[in-house]
Amino acid sequence: MKKTLNFKNKMMKKILFVVVVFGTMMLSLNTFAQKQYKFGHIDSNQLLSIMPEREKAKTDLEAHAKQLEQTLTGMQSELERKYQDYVTSADSLSKLIRQTKEAELNEMQQRMQTFQQNAQQELSQKENELLQPIIQKARTAIKEVADERGYIYVFDSGTGVLLHWSEESEDLMPFVKVKLGIK
């Protein structure tokens, strides 16, 4: 009988141990399951396109581009005029004057090409200069919304580079629009 009690005691201890271990595991899993990691997404290109500051930047950039284009058009007109003058009088010019005018035309064409390249670079720099504060404002608003709403990751669905996409991913566009005062 002592053996039976001893056996029952050992068996009860083993069962109790298994129950405690299983209970601890379930509690740990439950705690882990309760810790939800929130993922969100936003189309940053769409956000930037609806920000009021974007329209002013676009207008400023277009004005700058128009100014550069007018200068280039003036250079082209002058080159065309001088070329026409050269063509109409080429037969009556001495070899030295003809060579001088050809060199002048080549130099003007080279200056025009250089201006065009520099204008493209300047326009690109101007665009970056105008957009950088807008992009920074959008990033700050996205970060603030993500922090306020407990998101650990926010993916940019506008770039096409998504590490993970799920139906449970929440679009933050409405919240960021509110944060920026956009309707």
mmCIF file of C-alpha atoms in Angstrom:
data_model
loop_
_atom_site.group_PDB
_atom_site.id
_atom_site.type_symbol
_atom_site.label_atom_id
_atom_site.label_comp_id
_atom_site.label_asym_id
_atom_site.label_seq_id
_atom_site.Cartn_x
_atom_site.Cartn_y
_atom_site.Cartn_z
ATOM 1 C CA MET A 1 0.000 0.000 0.000
ATOM 2 C CA LYS A 2 2.884 2.246 0.689
ATOM 3 C CA LYS A 3 4.067 1.535 -2.829
ATOM 4 C CA THR A 4 0.701 2.540 -4.233
ATOM 5 C CA LEU A 5 0.672 5.784 -2.256
ATOM 6 C CA ASN A 6 4.246 6.482 -3.220
ATOM 7 C CA PHE A 7 3.411 5.768 -6.877
ATOM 8 C CA LYS A 8 0.326 8.009 -6.706
ATOM 9 C CA ASN A 9 2.377 10.736 -5.044
ATOM 10 C CA LYS A 10 5.017 10.585 -7.755
ATOM 11 C CA MET A 11 2.354 10.509 -10.434
ATOM 12 C CA MET A 12 0.590 13.519 -8.919
ATOM 13 C CA LYS A 13 3.876 15.418 -8.754
ATOM 14 C CA LYS A 14 4.553 14.650 -12.414
ATOM 15 C CA ILE A 15 1.048 15.694 -13.429
ATOM 16 C CA LEU A 16 1.340 18.847 -11.343
ATOM 17 C CA PHE A 17 4.723 19.588 -12.922
ATOM 18 C CA VAL A 18 3.313 19.112 -16.447
ATOM 19 C CA VAL A 19 0.313 21.317 -15.613
ATOM 20 C CA VAL A 20 2.562 24.050 -14.199
ATOM 21 C CA VAL A 21 4.924 23.907 -17.202
ATOM 22 C CA PHE A 22 2.011 23.849 -19.656
ATOM 23 C CA GLY A 23 0.286 26.697 -17.812
ATOM 24 C CA THR A 24 3.461 28.768 -17.815
ATOM 25 C CA MET A 25 3.899 28.167 -21.542
ATOM 26 C CA MET A 26 0.297 29.137 -22.251
ATOM 27 C CA LEU A 27 0.672 32.270 -20.164
ATOM 28 C CA SER A 28 3.866 33.179 -22.011
ATOM 29 C CA LEU A 29 2.230 32.572 -25.387
ATOM 30 C CA ASN A 30 -0.777 34.616 -24.343
ATOM 31 C CA THR A 31 1.468 37.486 -23.247
ATOM 32 C CA PHE A 32 3.389 37.255 -26.523
ATOM 33 C CA ALA A 33 0.167 37.132 -28.532
ATOM 34 C CA GLN A 34 -1.152 40.190 -26.717
ATOM 35 C CA LYS A 35 1.895 42.198 -27.781
ATOM 36 C CA GLN A 36 0.775 43.190 -31.241
ATOM 37 C CA TYR A 37 3.121 44.827 -33.634
ATOM 38 C CA LYS A 38 1.306 47.340 -35.774
ATOM 39 C CA PHE A 39 2.235 47.850 -39.390
ATOM 40 C CA GLY A 40 0.928 50.699 -41.496
ATOM 41 C CA HIS A 41 1.293 52.010 -45.001
ATOM 42 C CA ILE A 42 0.949 55.304 -46.796
ATOM 43 C CA ASP A 43 1.398 56.487 -50.370
ATOM 44 C CA SER A 44 3.920 59.286 -49.871
ATOM 45 C CA ASN A 45 3.642 60.427 -53.498
ATOM 46 C CA GLN A 46 -0.094 60.919 -53.078
ATOM 47 C CA LEU A 47 0.463 62.733 -49.783
ATOM 48 C CA LEU A 48 3.016 65.089 -51.331
ATOM 49 C CA SER A 49 0.713 65.790 -54.270
ATOM 50 C CA ILE A 50 -2.125 66.992 -52.017
ATOM 51 C CA MET A 51 -0.037 69.138 -49.704
ATOM 52 C CA PRO A 52 -0.787 72.847 -50.318
ATOM 53 C CA GLU A 53 2.911 73.741 -50.268
ATOM 54 C CA ARG A 54 3.455 71.473 -53.280
ATOM 55 C CA GLU A 55 1.397 73.746 -55.554
ATOM 56 C CA LYS A 56 3.474 76.813 -54.638
ATOM 57 C CA ALA A 57 6.694 74.865 -55.202
ATOM 58 C CA LYS A 58 5.386 73.715 -58.583
ATOM 59 C CA THR A 59 4.492 77.304 -59.549
ATOM 60 C CA ASP A 60 7.910 78.606 -58.447
ATOM 61 C CA LEU A 61 9.691 75.841 -60.360
ATOM 62 C CA GLU A 62 7.657 76.502 -63.509
ATOM 63 C CA ALA A 63 8.459 80.238 -63.293
ATOM 64 C CA HIS A 64 12.166 79.480 -62.947
ATOM 65 C CA ALA A 65 12.009 77.020 -65.867
ATOM 66 C CA LYS A 66 10.235 79.610 -68.013
ATOM 67 C CA GLN A 67 12.937 82.184 -67.251
ATOM 68 C CA LEU A 68 15.674 79.735 -68.263
ATOM 69 C CA GLU A 69 13.730 78.748 -71.376
ATOM 70 C CA GLN A 70 13.366 82.393 -72.422
ATOM 71 C CA THR A 71 17.108 82.899 -72.111
ATOM 72 C CA LEU A 72 17.757 79.771 -74.181
ATOM 73 C CA THR A 73 15.212 80.868 -76.806
ATOM 74 C CA GLY A 74 16.970 84.238 -77.045
ATOM 75 C CA MET A 75 20.302 82.494 -77.574
ATOM 76 C CA GLN A 76 18.780 80.270 -80.275
ATOM 77 C CA SER A 77 17.245 83.264 -82.066
ATOM 78 C CA GLU A 78 20.552 85.113 -82.045
ATOM 79 C CA LEU A 79 22.376 82.041 -83.364
ATOM 80 C CA GLU A 80 19.805 81.555 -86.143
ATOM 81 C CA ARG A 81 19.992 85.242 -87.108
ATOM 82 C CA LYS A 82 23.799 85.203 -87.272
ATOM 83 C CA TYR A 83 23.739 81.944 -89.209
ATOM 84 C CA GLN A 84 21.307 83.423 -91.780
ATOM 85 C CA ASP A 85 23.535 86.507 -92.104
ATOM 86 C CA TYR A 86 26.523 84.242 -92.660
ATOM 87 C CA VAL A 87 24.721 82.112 -95.286
ATOM 88 C CA THR A 88 23.523 85.142 -97.282
ATOM 89 C CA SER A 89 26.933 86.830 -97.309
ATOM 90 C CA ALA A 90 29.281 83.813 -97.306
ATOM 91 C CA ASP A 91 30.092 84.016 -101.019
ATOM 92 C CA SER A 92 31.147 87.645 -100.808
ATOM 93 C CA LEU A 93 33.332 87.235 -97.697
ATOM 94 C CA SER A 94 37.054 86.691 -97.710
ATOM 95 C CA LYS A 95 38.378 83.379 -96.428
ATOM 96 C CA LEU A 96 39.608 84.941 -93.153
ATOM 97 C CA ILE A 97 36.274 86.666 -92.391
ATOM 98 C CA ARG A 98 34.338 83.499 -93.308
ATOM 99 C CA GLN A 99 36.518 81.417 -90.927
ATOM 100 C CA THR A 100 36.083 84.022 -88.182
ATOM 101 C CA LYS A 101 32.290 83.978 -88.574
ATOM 102 C CA GLU A 102 32.225 80.147 -88.600
ATOM 103 C CA ALA A 103 34.299 80.073 -85.409
ATOM 104 C CA GLU A 104 31.928 82.621 -83.866
ATOM 105 C CA LEU A 105 28.889 80.487 -84.828
ATOM 106 C CA ASN A 106 30.518 77.347 -83.408
ATOM 107 C CA GLU A 107 31.364 79.187 -80.196
ATOM 108 C CA MET A 108 27.779 80.467 -79.880
ATOM 109 C CA GLN A 109 26.413 76.958 -80.410
ATOM 110 C CA GLN A 110 28.791 75.581 -77.767
ATOM 111 C CA ARG A 111 27.740 78.293 -75.281
ATOM 112 C CA MET A 112 24.104 77.480 -75.953
ATOM 113 C CA GLN A 113 24.672 73.750 -75.309
ATOM 114 C CA THR A 114 26.597 74.531 -72.120
ATOM 115 C CA PHE A 115 23.814 76.849 -70.976
ATOM 116 C CA GLN A 116 21.212 74.158 -71.683
ATOM 117 C CA GLN A 117 23.127 71.561 -69.626
ATOM 118 C CA ASN A 118 23.685 73.997 -66.766
ATOM 119 C CA ALA A 119 20.029 75.039 -66.883
ATOM 120 C CA GLN A 120 18.912 71.412 -66.515
ATOM 121 C CA GLN A 121 21.204 70.953 -63.517
ATOM 122 C CA GLU A 122 20.049 74.217 -61.966
ATOM 123 C CA LEU A 123 16.410 73.269 -62.482
ATOM 124 C CA SER A 124 16.986 69.920 -60.785
ATOM 125 C CA GLN A 125 18.716 71.634 -57.839
ATOM 126 C CA LYS A 126 15.899 74.177 -57.594
ATOM 127 C CA GLU A 127 13.327 71.369 -57.521
ATOM 128 C CA ASN A 128 15.214 69.630 -54.699
ATOM 129 C CA GLU A 129 15.531 72.920 -52.820
ATOM 130 C CA LEU A 130 11.782 73.580 -53.094
ATOM 131 C CA LEU A 131 10.650 70.025 -52.312
ATOM 132 C CA GLN A 132 12.987 69.225 -49.410
ATOM 133 C CA PRO A 133 11.057 71.208 -46.758
ATOM 134 C CA ILE A 134 7.767 69.701 -47.993
ATOM 135 C CA ILE A 135 9.178 66.171 -47.871
ATOM 136 C CA GLN A 136 10.558 66.811 -44.382
ATOM 137 C CA LYS A 137 7.185 68.124 -43.194
ATOM 138 C CA ALA A 138 5.460 65.003 -44.567
ATOM 139 C CA ARG A 139 8.024 62.680 -42.944
ATOM 140 C CA THR A 140 7.613 64.438 -39.608
ATOM 141 C CA ALA A 141 3.816 64.143 -39.784
ATOM 142 C CA ILE A 142 4.035 60.447 -40.736
ATOM 143 C CA LYS A 143 6.411 59.778 -37.833
ATOM 144 C CA GLU A 144 4.183 61.650 -35.382
ATOM 145 C CA VAL A 145 1.070 59.756 -36.521
ATOM 146 C CA ALA A 146 2.928 56.434 -36.364
ATOM 147 C CA ASP A 147 4.168 57.198 -32.835
ATOM 148 C CA GLU A 148 0.755 58.400 -31.651
ATOM 149 C CA ARG A 149 -1.003 55.326 -33.034
ATOM 150 C CA GLY A 150 1.636 52.793 -31.941
ATOM 151 C CA TYR A 151 2.981 51.670 -35.324
ATOM 152 C CA ILE A 152 6.424 50.130 -35.375
ATOM 153 C CA TYR A 153 6.716 50.067 -39.164
ATOM 154 C CA VAL A 154 5.172 52.243 -41.843
ATOM 155 C CA PHE A 155 5.700 51.200 -45.427
ATOM 156 C CA ASP A 156 5.626 53.546 -48.387
ATOM 157 C CA SER A 157 3.193 52.034 -50.861
ATOM 158 C CA GLY A 158 3.898 54.868 -53.315
ATOM 159 C CA THR A 159 7.401 53.708 -54.143
ATOM 160 C CA GLY A 160 6.377 50.198 -55.095
ATOM 161 C CA VAL A 161 8.885 48.754 -52.631
ATOM 162 C CA LEU A 162 6.913 46.853 -50.049
ATOM 163 C CA LEU A 163 8.474 44.462 -47.621
ATOM 164 C CA HIS A 164 5.122 43.194 -46.423
ATOM 165 C CA TRP A 165 1.540 43.904 -47.432
ATOM 166 C CA SER A 166 -1.452 42.671 -45.519
ATOM 167 C CA GLU A 167 -5.137 43.473 -45.424
ATOM 168 C CA GLU A 168 -4.547 44.313 -41.765
ATOM 169 C CA SER A 169 -2.125 47.067 -42.717
ATOM 170 C CA GLU A 170 -3.813 50.365 -42.028
ATOM 171 C CA ASP A 171 -3.611 53.264 -44.465
ATOM 172 C CA LEU A 172 -2.355 56.270 -42.512
ATOM 173 C CA MET A 173 -3.321 58.799 -45.204
ATOM 174 C CA PRO A 174 -6.489 60.025 -43.405
ATOM 175 C CA PHE A 175 -4.624 60.558 -40.127
ATOM 176 C CA VAL A 176 -1.664 62.346 -41.736
ATOM 177 C CA LYS A 177 -4.053 64.561 -43.726
ATOM 178 C CA VAL A 178 -5.745 65.557 -40.446
ATOM 179 C CA LYS A 179 -2.323 66.171 -38.873
ATOM 180 C CA LEU A 180 -1.421 68.488 -41.770
ATOM 181 C CA GLY A 181 -4.841 70.149 -41.844
ATOM 182 C CA ILE A 182 -5.669 68.839 -45.337
ATOM 183 C CA LYS A 183 -9.244 67.911 -46.174
#
